[in-house]
C-alpha angles and dihedrals in degrees: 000000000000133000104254122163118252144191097269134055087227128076128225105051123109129217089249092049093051096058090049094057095038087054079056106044087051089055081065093038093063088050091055090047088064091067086043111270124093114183116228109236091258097057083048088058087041095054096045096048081048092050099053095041085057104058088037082065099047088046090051097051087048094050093046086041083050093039091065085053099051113110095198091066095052105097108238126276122240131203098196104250103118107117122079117261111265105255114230114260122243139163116313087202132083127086126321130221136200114242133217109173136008112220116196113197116193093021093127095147086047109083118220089257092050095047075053102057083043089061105034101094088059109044103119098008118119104247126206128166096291091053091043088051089054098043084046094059089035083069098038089054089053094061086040081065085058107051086252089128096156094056113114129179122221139194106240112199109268145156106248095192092098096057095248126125126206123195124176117225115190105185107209116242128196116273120182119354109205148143125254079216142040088204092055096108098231135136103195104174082075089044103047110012119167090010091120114107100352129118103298099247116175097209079072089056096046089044103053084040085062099046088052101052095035081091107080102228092056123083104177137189140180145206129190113231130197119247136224085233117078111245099020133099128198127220126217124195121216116198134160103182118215115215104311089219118071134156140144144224114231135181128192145154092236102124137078136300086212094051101024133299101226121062137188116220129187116184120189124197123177120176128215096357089160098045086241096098088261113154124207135199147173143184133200128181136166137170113264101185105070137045105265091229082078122005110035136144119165132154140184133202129183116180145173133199121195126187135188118178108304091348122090121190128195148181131174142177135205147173135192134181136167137183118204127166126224125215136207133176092275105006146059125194140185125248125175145159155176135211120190114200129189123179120184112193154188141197133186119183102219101180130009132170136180085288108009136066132170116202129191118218132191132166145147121229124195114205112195102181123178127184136187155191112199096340097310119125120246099213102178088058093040097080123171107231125210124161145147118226118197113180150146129247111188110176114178139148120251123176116329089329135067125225140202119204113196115181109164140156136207132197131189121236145188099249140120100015091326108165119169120213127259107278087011100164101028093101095255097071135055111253120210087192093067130122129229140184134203144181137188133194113195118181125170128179144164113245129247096239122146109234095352117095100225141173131184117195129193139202128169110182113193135187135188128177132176088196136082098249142205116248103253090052089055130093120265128210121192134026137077091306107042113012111009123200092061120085113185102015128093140160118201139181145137088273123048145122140216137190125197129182128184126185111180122186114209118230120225096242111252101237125356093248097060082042091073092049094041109026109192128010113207137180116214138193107199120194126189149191141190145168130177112207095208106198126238108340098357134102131289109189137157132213140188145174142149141216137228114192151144121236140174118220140172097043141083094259115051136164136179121197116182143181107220114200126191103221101174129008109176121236094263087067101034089058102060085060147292123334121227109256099233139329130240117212117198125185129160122173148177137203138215 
């Protein structure tokens, strides 16, 4: 579709909508006229694109605030065993003997086609000790590949004459699983449950180890002990926690003009609570620059993340209100509003190597949204949301650079109070029965730069629907969290991109001291795109900007100032009014 200028500032609302949710805003409207102020068609669009873009800002903050909690997207962790152990020399002399068939006793993780391709090269060969040593650490590096580190292959005593050759595989199992310290602030029956006694695999390891540290205070080690059993190995856990209780202060000029610019954020964080490696958060920001009787945006989140071996589980809770004014000539009025918001969640790691792991996810999220004029409900912009996501998350290192996949879908359903509108579906009403996709591509990597310390990072979101879909559900393009550089305009569908590239260069700190406050200064250069697909008779824009700014990272007190910059809005967006000339970001915080 081509870009074509439309009524609205805003992309992704037909004709037909349009009409249906004006008939209903005015439903409130004459409520409000009652009380002696009676909205002008234009101010009722106005509310109810203000309204939307609203909440789309508050449920992007709480998804950025949820992704750095997310463990699928934290690469594995490795503990360095991941080379077979050096078999003892011995004499390369002796007799040799042909060879006719390899038998491996023991070899129960090796399948018959894999013990094949072991033996192949040496079907038919005459063997003596040198070949038996190479076909020995052939084996034992194919249990190194996977994460079988304490197998060990061994010579029983035989009779070759008859061209068969016997090797021993004693593949290790866990022993004891314990800790070096009563004080180390592990529960390791949720780390590491079932282990005892099972293959030794060292994925397990890794994985309780991540599921450990993935709370901030831990920082957690092992090492693998012999046994007095034959066969078995013993792990010891090595952990010195920090203070299980952790947050920050930040203020920012991220908010609204129309609900307040600055605004205060705490974030709380407190680690293992309940002794089983949980971990619990919470956020709460507020303006702190308008009287809340008629400029006001606040929002809380609680949260709580569970793990148990390769399973996460999550729930988490959130609320949101604002207050904003609207003016005529002659006229202001009052327009507020509150979305609740609960997610339950769970994760399953299917597959994970030294530098890969694919993760399943899986959650239901219940949206209850309510919106007002003068106190009068607006009942066609106040939907119940219920629907199921089911994705991927796939986070793995190639070449000098790591990368997160992300490939999800969501669908609506009746549930918890659910009701669709009169005509929902038809294309000229919201459904809360759709379906939408998304996809995501992350890459990060250090530069190549001769003498400069650089990094470039990557993220291209993407979204698809087939349905005619509420406004929170829909894409958004422009803004802090999608296309920076513009502050004000946005262009938002079902379907809809953004690109977004970041290349920091890290400051020698001026002197080491500041260095421990303020940990790392960068410079960045920020550059992104954006472009919204309307459906039938709606708008299709772009959009892109960039940022220049100065920011301090790594220590407990950090800041990021930026010049955002628009640098192309297609016509479809120039023509509904001016764009703002640039766009300052502010942002100044301290940790505890």
């Amino acid at each position: 579709m081509t870009d074509k200028a439309g009524p609205r500032l805003r992309a992704g609302r037909s004709g037909g909508q349009s009409l249906v949710l004006a008939v209903g805003l005015w439903v409130a409207a004459l409520a409000a006229q009652a009380q002696g102020v009676a909205p002008t068609p234009q101010q009722i669009d106005q509310i109810r694109q203000q309204q939307e873009q609203l909440q789309r800002d508050e449920q992007q903050r709480r998804e950025q605030l949820l992704r750095q909690q997310d463990p699928a997207r934290r690469l594995p962790g490795s503990v360095g065993i991941d080379t077979a152990p050096e078999l003892p020399d011995g004499p390369d002399g002796g007799p040799c003997f042909p060879v006719q068939r390899v038998e491996l006793e023991g070899a129960a993780r090796l399948d018959a086609a894999t013990q094949a391709d072991i033996a192949r090269p040496f079907i038919g060969q005459c063997v003596g000790l040198k070949e038996i040593r190479e076909l020995m650490r052939e084996i034992t590096n194919r249990y190194v590949e996977m994460g079988l580190v304490t197998t060990r292959v061994y010579i029983p005593q035989q009779d070759m004459s008859n061209g068969l050759l016997r090797l021993l595989v004693l593949e290790g199992k866990v022993g004891e699983i314990g800790l070096s310290d009563d004080q180390a602030g592990v529960y390791l029956a949720t780390a590491f449950p079932g282990l005892k006694g099972k293959v030794l695999n060292i994925r397990d390891i890794e994985q309780g180890l991540d599921q450990i540290n993935r709370l901030g205070s831990n920082s957690a080690t092992m090492e693998l002990q012999p046994s007095e059993h034959p066969g078995l190995t013993n792990i010891l856990i090595r952990n010195q926690p920090r203070h299980r209780v952790s947050g920050g202060l930040t203020l920012d000029n991220y908010g609204s003009p129309s609900t307040g610019d600055l605004r205060g954020t705490l974030n709380l964080s407190v680690d293992n609570p309940m002794g089983l490696n949980d971990a619990w958060f919470g956020s709460f920001s507020r303006n702190l620059d308008a009287d809340s009787d008629e400029r006001l945006s606040e929002s809380a989140l609680i949260g709580a993340n569970f793990a148990y071996g390769y399973w996460n589980w999550s729930l988490n809770l959130s609320k949101s209100r604002y207050v904003s004014m609207i003016s005529s000539l002659t006229q202001r009025f009052r327009t507020d509003g509150n979305t609740e918001t609960y997610n339950l969640g769970v994760q399953r790691v299917l597959s994970r190597g030294q530098t890969s792991k694919l993760t399943l996810n899986a959650g239901v999220t219940h949206k209850d949204s309510k919106n007002y004029i003068e106190g009068s409900l607006l009942s066609t912009s106040s939907p119940k949301l219920t629907d199921v996501q089911i994705g991927l998350t796939s986070v793995f290192v190639a070449g000098a650079g790591s990368w997160t996949l992300d490939a999800s879908a969501a669908r609506g359903i009746k549930a918890f109070g659910v009701v669709a509108l009169p005509e929902a579906g038809t294309g000229n009403v919201p459904t809360p029965f759709g379906t939408r996709y998304n996809a995501a591509v992350s890459y990060f990597r250090p530069l190549p730069l001769k003498g400069v310390d650089a990094t470039w990072s990557s993220s291209l979101q993407m979204q698809t629907s087939p349905h005619f879909l509420y406004g929170s559900e829909q894409m958004s393009v422009g803004g802090l969290f999608t296309v920076r550089g513009f502050d004000g305009t946005s262009l938002s569908a079902e379907r809809g991109l953004y690109w977004r590239n970041d290349i920091a260069f890290t400051l020698p700190p001026p002197q080491e001291s500041s260095a421990r406050w303020i940990g790392r200064l960068q410079t960045y250069v920020a550059v992104d795109v954006g472009r919204i697909f309307g459906r039938e008779g709606q708008i299709t824009g772009s959009l892109a900007g960039m940022v220049v700014g100065v920011r301090a990272v790594g220590g407990p007190i950090g800041f990021d100032v930026g010049l955002g910059l628009p640098i192309y809005a297609s016509r479809s967006v120039e023509a509904r009014g001016s764009i703002e000339g640039h766009a300052v970001y502010a942002r100044a915080s301290l940790s505890f």
